[in-house]
């Protein structure tokens, strides 16, 4: 369901929608997502490690991150540190669950987060779930995949074309649910009126090309329509994995709350 939110800081009328789909070829959905009713937190998590393990890892991580940030949203903690601490708390929760349930010892999850705090948009991510930005001047992927092939491309060992079809392109270099998780990538997003943001699992980005994602985001009249058409298109293209998407639209003429500018 499309949500329209009256926010308490700088930007009002932020619009958003999110949805998940099992896809065509999977029987269990291991993705999880969260859309805050207040429009200040958005999470996509893509679980792995068997049907039960992957589903539990993504669900547990989403719940822990949501609860951790909600309890500290008004604290003095810097926004980037708040996001990092939330992800590390999720990592500890997944590790604890692994110890209690040996059958889920290999479970883990990716996570991509957008948090709106004090009028600023912040992102954190681990793994290969992505955040995209569409604005009038262009389209860009704001997150860098934590995969072996992405690192190889940065090092000049693989081209973008080779990366797209490499058999190891799904091998993660880090994820939530590992003892060796040391860093969480965070960034403040320099948003502009009219921007659209898309959080998604790789079930969407693997099936749809960059140009296709741009086309569907540009043509959609609402965030709900954008999410629906993107997921449907990914299923038409094969739907080989679970597909999750959250779309955000910043109004072209945002209302400024008096006294907050």
PDB file of C-alpha atoms in Angstrom, residues 5-253:
ATOM      1  CA  UNK A   5       3.955  10.732   5.356  1.00  0.00           C
ATOM      2  CA  UNK A   6       3.938  14.083   7.142  1.00  0.00           C
ATOM      3  CA  UNK A   7       7.420  14.179   8.590  1.00  0.00           C
ATOM      4  CA  UNK A   8       8.431  16.189  11.623  1.00  0.00           C
ATOM      5  CA  UNK A   9      11.595  17.748  10.267  1.00  0.00           C
ATOM      6  CA  UNK A  10      12.554  19.332   6.954  1.00  0.00           C
ATOM      7  CA  UNK A  11      10.782  17.378   4.234  1.00  0.00           C
ATOM      8  CA  UNK A  12       7.089  16.571   4.301  1.00  0.00           C
ATOM      9  CA  UNK A  13       5.026  14.523   1.869  1.00  0.00           C
ATOM     10  CA  UNK A  14       7.765  11.944   1.301  1.00  0.00           C
ATOM     11  CA  UNK A  15       6.097   9.133  -0.601  1.00  0.00           C
ATOM     12  CA  UNK A  16       7.123   5.477  -0.494  1.00  0.00           C
ATOM     13  CA  UNK A  17       6.043   1.909  -1.075  1.00  0.00           C
ATOM     14  CA  UNK A  18       7.593  -1.509  -0.618  1.00  0.00           C
ATOM     15  CA  UNK A  19       6.843  -5.089  -1.560  1.00  0.00           C
ATOM     16  CA  UNK A  20       8.422  -8.531  -1.802  1.00  0.00           C
ATOM     17  CA  UNK A  21       7.730 -11.526  -4.032  1.00  0.00           C
ATOM     18  CA  UNK A  22       8.927 -15.120  -3.889  1.00  0.00           C
ATOM     19  CA  UNK A  23       9.743 -15.065  -7.601  1.00  0.00           C
ATOM     20  CA  UNK A  24       9.004 -17.703 -10.205  1.00  0.00           C
ATOM     21  CA  UNK A  25      11.558 -20.382  -9.382  1.00  0.00           C
ATOM     22  CA  UNK A  26      11.752 -20.338  -5.568  1.00  0.00           C
ATOM     23  CA  UNK A  27       9.287 -21.933  -3.134  1.00  0.00           C
ATOM     24  CA  UNK A  28      10.327 -19.914  -0.042  1.00  0.00           C
ATOM     25  CA  UNK A  29      10.896 -16.179   0.279  1.00  0.00           C
ATOM     26  CA  UNK A  30      14.130 -15.541   2.212  1.00  0.00           C
ATOM     27  CA  UNK A  31      13.921 -11.763   1.724  1.00  0.00           C
ATOM     28  CA  UNK A  32      12.598  -9.408   4.393  1.00  0.00           C
ATOM     29  CA  UNK A  33      11.840  -5.705   4.297  1.00  0.00           C
ATOM     30  CA  UNK A  34      10.622  -2.940   6.552  1.00  0.00           C
ATOM     31  CA  UNK A  35       8.921   0.362   5.794  1.00  0.00           C
ATOM     32  CA  UNK A  36       8.483   2.675   8.766  1.00  0.00           C
ATOM     33  CA  UNK A  37       4.961   4.119   9.083  1.00  0.00           C
ATOM     34  CA  UNK A  38       6.651   7.426   9.978  1.00  0.00           C
ATOM     35  CA  UNK A  39       8.709   7.341   6.775  1.00  0.00           C
ATOM     36  CA  UNK A  40      12.059   7.521   8.579  1.00  0.00           C
ATOM     37  CA  UNK A  41      13.460   3.999   8.116  1.00  0.00           C
ATOM     38  CA  UNK A  42      13.567   1.568   5.189  1.00  0.00           C
ATOM     39  CA  UNK A  43      15.297  -1.840   5.150  1.00  0.00           C
ATOM     40  CA  UNK A  44      15.793  -4.610   2.592  1.00  0.00           C
ATOM     41  CA  UNK A  45      17.487  -7.861   3.658  1.00  0.00           C
ATOM     42  CA  UNK A  46      18.241 -10.891   1.475  1.00  0.00           C
ATOM     43  CA  UNK A  47      18.851 -14.050   3.487  1.00  0.00           C
ATOM     44  CA  UNK A  48      20.984 -17.059   2.603  1.00  0.00           C
ATOM     45  CA  UNK A  49      21.945 -20.393   4.109  1.00  0.00           C
ATOM     46  CA  UNK A  50      19.035 -22.701   3.379  1.00  0.00           C
ATOM     47  CA  UNK A  51      15.309 -22.003   3.341  1.00  0.00           C
ATOM     48  CA  UNK A  52      14.847 -21.799   7.114  1.00  0.00           C
ATOM     49  CA  UNK A  53      18.213 -20.178   7.834  1.00  0.00           C
ATOM     50  CA  UNK A  54      18.034 -17.486   5.187  1.00  0.00           C
ATOM     51  CA  UNK A  55      14.496 -16.527   6.078  1.00  0.00           C
ATOM     52  CA  UNK A  56      15.355 -16.333   9.778  1.00  0.00           C
ATOM     53  CA  UNK A  57      18.566 -14.345   9.220  1.00  0.00           C
ATOM     54  CA  UNK A  58      16.843 -11.666   7.145  1.00  0.00           C
ATOM     55  CA  UNK A  59      13.835 -11.456   9.467  1.00  0.00           C
ATOM     56  CA  UNK A  60      15.957 -11.306  12.613  1.00  0.00           C
ATOM     57  CA  UNK A  61      18.302  -8.682  11.180  1.00  0.00           C
ATOM     58  CA  UNK A  62      15.438  -6.499   9.990  1.00  0.00           C
ATOM     59  CA  UNK A  63      13.730  -6.661  13.393  1.00  0.00           C
ATOM     60  CA  UNK A  64      16.906  -5.931  15.365  1.00  0.00           C
ATOM     61  CA  UNK A  65      17.909  -2.975  13.170  1.00  0.00           C
ATOM     62  CA  UNK A  66      14.397  -1.538  13.310  1.00  0.00           C
ATOM     63  CA  UNK A  67      14.157  -1.820  17.098  1.00  0.00           C
ATOM     64  CA  UNK A  68      17.715  -0.602  17.718  1.00  0.00           C
ATOM     65  CA  UNK A  69      17.258   2.579  15.664  1.00  0.00           C
ATOM     66  CA  UNK A  70      13.748   3.290  16.973  1.00  0.00           C
ATOM     67  CA  UNK A  71      15.040   3.223  20.546  1.00  0.00           C
ATOM     68  CA  UNK A  72      17.857   5.658  19.743  1.00  0.00           C
ATOM     69  CA  UNK A  73      16.409   7.903  17.045  1.00  0.00           C
ATOM     70  CA  UNK A  74      16.385  10.883  19.415  1.00  0.00           C
ATOM     71  CA  UNK A  75      19.776  10.172  21.004  1.00  0.00           C
ATOM     72  CA  UNK A  76      22.985  12.174  20.557  1.00  0.00           C
ATOM     73  CA  UNK A  77      24.590   9.339  18.607  1.00  0.00           C
ATOM     74  CA  UNK A  78      25.831  10.448  15.176  1.00  0.00           C
ATOM     75  CA  UNK A  79      23.701   9.052  12.372  1.00  0.00           C
ATOM     76  CA  UNK A  80      26.486   7.068  10.712  1.00  0.00           C
ATOM     77  CA  UNK A  81      27.468   5.528  14.050  1.00  0.00           C
ATOM     78  CA  UNK A  82      23.830   4.738  14.828  1.00  0.00           C
ATOM     79  CA  UNK A  83      23.509   2.803  11.578  1.00  0.00           C
ATOM     80  CA  UNK A  84      26.769   0.924  12.136  1.00  0.00           C
ATOM     81  CA  UNK A  85      25.829  -0.023  15.688  1.00  0.00           C
ATOM     82  CA  UNK A  86      22.409  -1.217  14.504  1.00  0.00           C
ATOM     83  CA  UNK A  87      23.956  -3.493  11.871  1.00  0.00           C
ATOM     84  CA  UNK A  88      26.526  -4.857  14.321  1.00  0.00           C
ATOM     85  CA  UNK A  89      23.692  -5.550  16.784  1.00  0.00           C
ATOM     86  CA  UNK A  90      21.936  -7.501  14.022  1.00  0.00           C
ATOM     87  CA  UNK A  91      25.146  -9.391  13.318  1.00  0.00           C
ATOM     88  CA  UNK A  92      25.461 -10.394  16.967  1.00  0.00           C
ATOM     89  CA  UNK A  93      21.818 -11.513  17.012  1.00  0.00           C
ATOM     90  CA  UNK A  94      22.315 -13.741  13.973  1.00  0.00           C
ATOM     91  CA  UNK A  95      25.517 -15.208  15.423  1.00  0.00           C
ATOM     92  CA  UNK A  96      23.715 -15.956  18.695  1.00  0.00           C
ATOM     93  CA  UNK A  97      20.925 -17.688  16.786  1.00  0.00           C
ATOM     94  CA  UNK A  98      23.505 -19.753  14.886  1.00  0.00           C
ATOM     95  CA  UNK A  99      24.986 -20.959  18.164  1.00  0.00           C
ATOM     96  CA  UNK A 100      21.558 -21.910  19.511  1.00  0.00           C
ATOM     97  CA  UNK A 101      20.497 -23.648  16.284  1.00  0.00           C
ATOM     98  CA  UNK A 102      23.379 -25.569  14.672  1.00  0.00           C
ATOM     99  CA  UNK A 103      21.170 -26.390  11.678  1.00  0.00           C
ATOM    100  CA  UNK A 104      21.265 -22.663  10.847  1.00  0.00           C
ATOM    101  CA  UNK A 105      25.040 -22.284  11.331  1.00  0.00           C
ATOM    102  CA  UNK A 106      25.565 -21.158   7.732  1.00  0.00           C
ATOM    103  CA  UNK A 107      22.803 -18.561   7.637  1.00  0.00           C
ATOM    104  CA  UNK A 108      23.462 -14.916   6.862  1.00  0.00           C
ATOM    105  CA  UNK A 109      21.905 -11.959   5.130  1.00  0.00           C
ATOM    106  CA  UNK A 110      22.629  -8.849   3.149  1.00  0.00           C
ATOM    107  CA  UNK A 111      21.121  -5.575   4.302  1.00  0.00           C
ATOM    108  CA  UNK A 112      20.608  -2.133   2.808  1.00  0.00           C
ATOM    109  CA  UNK A 113      19.117   0.663   4.916  1.00  0.00           C
ATOM    110  CA  UNK A 114      17.915   4.203   4.316  1.00  0.00           C
ATOM    111  CA  UNK A 115      17.326   6.276   7.443  1.00  0.00           C
ATOM    112  CA  UNK A 116      15.853   9.782   7.509  1.00  0.00           C
ATOM    113  CA  UNK A 117      17.064  11.688  10.574  1.00  0.00           C
ATOM    114  CA  UNK A 118      17.160  15.393  11.331  1.00  0.00           C
ATOM    115  CA  UNK A 119      16.194  16.172   7.732  1.00  0.00           C
ATOM    116  CA  UNK A 120      19.045  14.100   6.268  1.00  0.00           C
ATOM    117  CA  UNK A 121      18.998  10.838   4.337  1.00  0.00           C
ATOM    118  CA  UNK A 122      21.563   8.236   5.412  1.00  0.00           C
ATOM    119  CA  UNK A 123      22.414   4.828   3.965  1.00  0.00           C
ATOM    120  CA  UNK A 124      24.171   1.743   5.327  1.00  0.00           C
ATOM    121  CA  UNK A 125      24.722  -1.570   3.607  1.00  0.00           C
ATOM    122  CA  UNK A 126      26.407  -4.950   3.818  1.00  0.00           C
ATOM    123  CA  UNK A 127      26.387  -7.412   0.924  1.00  0.00           C
ATOM    124  CA  UNK A 128      24.920  -6.967  -2.546  1.00  0.00           C
ATOM    125  CA  UNK A 129      21.440  -5.593  -1.936  1.00  0.00           C
ATOM    126  CA  UNK A 130      21.506  -2.168  -3.557  1.00  0.00           C
ATOM    127  CA  UNK A 131      20.440   1.456  -3.343  1.00  0.00           C
ATOM    128  CA  UNK A 132      19.852   3.377  -6.574  1.00  0.00           C
ATOM    129  CA  UNK A 133      19.193   7.076  -7.126  1.00  0.00           C
ATOM    130  CA  UNK A 134      17.244   8.490 -10.058  1.00  0.00           C
ATOM    131  CA  UNK A 135      17.125  12.230 -10.693  1.00  0.00           C
ATOM    132  CA  UNK A 136      16.666  14.395 -13.753  1.00  0.00           C
ATOM    133  CA  UNK A 137      20.421  14.633 -14.346  1.00  0.00           C
ATOM    134  CA  UNK A 138      21.080  10.900 -14.232  1.00  0.00           C
ATOM    135  CA  UNK A 139      20.865   7.508 -12.582  1.00  0.00           C
ATOM    136  CA  UNK A 140      23.436   5.912 -10.289  1.00  0.00           C
ATOM    137  CA  UNK A 141      24.049   2.980  -7.998  1.00  0.00           C
ATOM    138  CA  UNK A 142      24.917   4.483  -4.617  1.00  0.00           C
ATOM    139  CA  UNK A 143      26.124   1.272  -2.962  1.00  0.00           C
ATOM    140  CA  UNK A 144      29.070  -0.868  -3.990  1.00  0.00           C
ATOM    141  CA  UNK A 145      28.423  -4.614  -3.866  1.00  0.00           C
ATOM    142  CA  UNK A 146      30.398  -6.522  -1.246  1.00  0.00           C
ATOM    143  CA  UNK A 147      31.215  -9.371  -3.617  1.00  0.00           C
ATOM    144  CA  UNK A 148      34.396 -10.965  -4.841  1.00  0.00           C
ATOM    145  CA  UNK A 149      33.730  -9.870  -8.433  1.00  0.00           C
ATOM    146  CA  UNK A 150      33.026  -6.257  -7.447  1.00  0.00           C
ATOM    147  CA  UNK A 151      36.353  -6.111  -5.648  1.00  0.00           C
ATOM    148  CA  UNK A 152      38.054  -7.656  -8.683  1.00  0.00           C
ATOM    149  CA  UNK A 153      36.518  -5.016 -10.948  1.00  0.00           C
ATOM    150  CA  UNK A 154      37.732  -2.188  -8.683  1.00  0.00           C
ATOM    151  CA  UNK A 155      41.189  -3.751  -8.789  1.00  0.00           C
ATOM    152  CA  UNK A 156      41.058  -3.811 -12.581  1.00  0.00           C
ATOM    153  CA  UNK A 157      40.995  -7.613 -12.771  1.00  0.00           C
ATOM    154  CA  UNK A 158      37.506  -7.804 -14.312  1.00  0.00           C
ATOM    155  CA  UNK A 159      35.524  -5.571 -16.660  1.00  0.00           C
ATOM    156  CA  UNK A 160      31.896  -4.559 -16.043  1.00  0.00           C
ATOM    157  CA  UNK A 161      30.865  -6.888 -18.851  1.00  0.00           C
ATOM    158  CA  UNK A 162      32.720  -9.828 -17.293  1.00  0.00           C
ATOM    159  CA  UNK A 163      31.245  -9.049 -13.881  1.00  0.00           C
ATOM    160  CA  UNK A 164      27.672  -9.272 -15.214  1.00  0.00           C
ATOM    161  CA  UNK A 165      28.038 -12.936 -16.199  1.00  0.00           C
ATOM    162  CA  UNK A 166      30.835 -14.186 -13.933  1.00  0.00           C
ATOM    163  CA  UNK A 167      29.949 -17.482 -12.174  1.00  0.00           C
ATOM    164  CA  UNK A 168      31.221 -16.073  -8.868  1.00  0.00           C
ATOM    165  CA  UNK A 169      29.193 -12.851  -9.028  1.00  0.00           C
ATOM    166  CA  UNK A 170      27.007 -13.959  -6.102  1.00  0.00           C
ATOM    167  CA  UNK A 171      29.910 -14.818  -3.788  1.00  0.00           C
ATOM    168  CA  UNK A 172      29.761 -12.243  -0.988  1.00  0.00           C
ATOM    169  CA  UNK A 173      32.893 -10.793   0.561  1.00  0.00           C
ATOM    170  CA  UNK A 174      30.894  -9.884   3.669  1.00  0.00           C
ATOM    171  CA  UNK A 175      27.408 -10.289   5.071  1.00  0.00           C
ATOM    172  CA  UNK A 176      25.515 -10.056   8.354  1.00  0.00           C
ATOM    173  CA  UNK A 177      25.969 -13.281  10.307  1.00  0.00           C
ATOM    174  CA  UNK A 178      29.743 -13.627  10.212  1.00  0.00           C
ATOM    175  CA  UNK A 179      32.348 -13.365  12.988  1.00  0.00           C
ATOM    176  CA  UNK A 180      34.640 -11.458  10.632  1.00  0.00           C
ATOM    177  CA  UNK A 181      32.198  -8.621   9.891  1.00  0.00           C
ATOM    178  CA  UNK A 182      34.402  -5.617  10.718  1.00  0.00           C
ATOM    179  CA  UNK A 183      33.069  -2.702   8.699  1.00  0.00           C
ATOM    180  CA  UNK A 184      29.689  -1.382   7.614  1.00  0.00           C
ATOM    181  CA  UNK A 185      29.580   1.086   4.715  1.00  0.00           C
ATOM    182  CA  UNK A 186      27.631   4.261   5.520  1.00  0.00           C
ATOM    183  CA  UNK A 187      27.061   7.510   3.669  1.00  0.00           C
ATOM    184  CA  UNK A 188      24.961  10.640   3.873  1.00  0.00           C
ATOM    185  CA  UNK A 189      22.872  11.018   0.726  1.00  0.00           C
ATOM    186  CA  UNK A 190      22.835  14.390  -1.014  1.00  0.00           C
ATOM    187  CA  UNK A 191      19.204  14.311  -2.063  1.00  0.00           C
ATOM    188  CA  UNK A 192      17.357  16.877  -4.151  1.00  0.00           C
ATOM    189  CA  UNK A 193      13.662  17.628  -4.724  1.00  0.00           C
ATOM    190  CA  UNK A 194      12.313  15.222  -7.339  1.00  0.00           C
ATOM    191  CA  UNK A 195      14.755  12.417  -6.506  1.00  0.00           C
ATOM    192  CA  UNK A 196      13.634   8.798  -6.468  1.00  0.00           C
ATOM    193  CA  UNK A 197      15.440   6.184  -4.398  1.00  0.00           C
ATOM    194  CA  UNK A 198      15.193   2.424  -4.917  1.00  0.00           C
ATOM    195  CA  UNK A 199      16.308  -0.192  -2.402  1.00  0.00           C
ATOM    196  CA  UNK A 200      16.286  -3.745  -3.766  1.00  0.00           C
ATOM    197  CA  UNK A 201      17.562  -7.280  -3.355  1.00  0.00           C
ATOM    198  CA  UNK A 202      19.607  -8.872  -6.113  1.00  0.00           C
ATOM    199  CA  UNK A 203      16.544 -10.771  -7.288  1.00  0.00           C
ATOM    200  CA  UNK A 204      15.572  -7.515  -8.986  1.00  0.00           C
ATOM    201  CA  UNK A 205      18.968  -6.171 -10.046  1.00  0.00           C
ATOM    202  CA  UNK A 206      19.989  -9.538 -11.544  1.00  0.00           C
ATOM    203  CA  UNK A 207      16.924  -9.698 -13.806  1.00  0.00           C
ATOM    204  CA  UNK A 208      16.592  -6.065 -14.895  1.00  0.00           C
ATOM    205  CA  UNK A 209      19.147  -3.997 -16.738  1.00  0.00           C
ATOM    206  CA  UNK A 210      20.098  -0.498 -15.693  1.00  0.00           C
ATOM    207  CA  UNK A 211      18.041   0.942 -18.570  1.00  0.00           C
ATOM    208  CA  UNK A 212      14.995  -1.133 -17.633  1.00  0.00           C
ATOM    209  CA  UNK A 213      15.107   0.066 -14.019  1.00  0.00           C
ATOM    210  CA  UNK A 214      15.367   3.671 -15.206  1.00  0.00           C
ATOM    211  CA  UNK A 215      12.411   3.226 -17.565  1.00  0.00           C
ATOM    212  CA  UNK A 216      10.122   1.755 -14.908  1.00  0.00           C
ATOM    213  CA  UNK A 217      11.060   4.361 -12.297  1.00  0.00           C
ATOM    214  CA  UNK A 218      10.580   7.229 -14.737  1.00  0.00           C
ATOM    215  CA  UNK A 219       7.260   6.025 -16.086  1.00  0.00           C
ATOM    216  CA  UNK A 220       5.624   5.189 -12.742  1.00  0.00           C
ATOM    217  CA  UNK A 221       3.224   7.806 -11.440  1.00  0.00           C
ATOM    218  CA  UNK A 222       3.461   6.573  -7.836  1.00  0.00           C
ATOM    219  CA  UNK A 223       5.924   4.625  -5.705  1.00  0.00           C
ATOM    220  CA  UNK A 224       3.400   1.810  -5.466  1.00  0.00           C
ATOM    221  CA  UNK A 225       3.277   1.578  -9.257  1.00  0.00           C
ATOM    222  CA  UNK A 226       7.087   1.658  -9.477  1.00  0.00           C
ATOM    223  CA  UNK A 227       7.492  -1.232  -7.030  1.00  0.00           C
ATOM    224  CA  UNK A 228       4.736  -3.279  -8.655  1.00  0.00           C
ATOM    225  CA  UNK A 229       6.001  -2.879 -12.221  1.00  0.00           C
ATOM    226  CA  UNK A 230       9.633  -3.510 -11.260  1.00  0.00           C
ATOM    227  CA  UNK A 231       8.791  -6.761  -9.466  1.00  0.00           C
ATOM    228  CA  UNK A 232       6.470  -7.899 -12.258  1.00  0.00           C
ATOM    229  CA  UNK A 233       9.134  -7.166 -14.874  1.00  0.00           C
ATOM    230  CA  UNK A 234      11.751  -9.123 -12.909  1.00  0.00           C
ATOM    231  CA  UNK A 235       9.393 -12.093 -12.783  1.00  0.00           C
ATOM    232  CA  UNK A 236       8.754 -11.867 -16.521  1.00  0.00           C
ATOM    233  CA  UNK A 237      12.512 -11.913 -17.088  1.00  0.00           C
ATOM    234  CA  UNK A 238      12.813 -15.183 -15.153  1.00  0.00           C
ATOM    235  CA  UNK A 239      12.149 -14.507 -11.480  1.00  0.00           C
ATOM    236  CA  UNK A 240      15.014 -16.801 -10.501  1.00  0.00           C
ATOM    237  CA  UNK A 241      15.299 -15.403  -6.983  1.00  0.00           C
ATOM    238  CA  UNK A 242      13.140 -13.676  -4.396  1.00  0.00           C
ATOM    239  CA  UNK A 243      12.477 -10.058  -5.379  1.00  0.00           C
ATOM    240  CA  UNK A 244      12.142  -7.157  -2.937  1.00  0.00           C
ATOM    241  CA  UNK A 245      11.918  -3.437  -3.673  1.00  0.00           C
ATOM    242  CA  UNK A 246      11.234  -0.220  -1.792  1.00  0.00           C
ATOM    243  CA  UNK A 247      10.756   3.035  -3.720  1.00  0.00           C
ATOM    244  CA  UNK A 248      10.947   6.530  -2.210  1.00  0.00           C
ATOM    245  CA  UNK A 249       9.993   9.769  -3.941  1.00  0.00           C
ATOM    246  CA  UNK A 250      11.062  13.171  -2.646  1.00  0.00           C
ATOM    247  CA  UNK A 251       8.529  15.776  -3.788  1.00  0.00           C
ATOM    248  CA  UNK A 252       9.688  18.318  -6.358  1.00  0.00           C
ATOM    249  CA  UNK A 253       8.381  21.124  -4.169  1.00  0.00           C
TER     250      UNK A 253
END
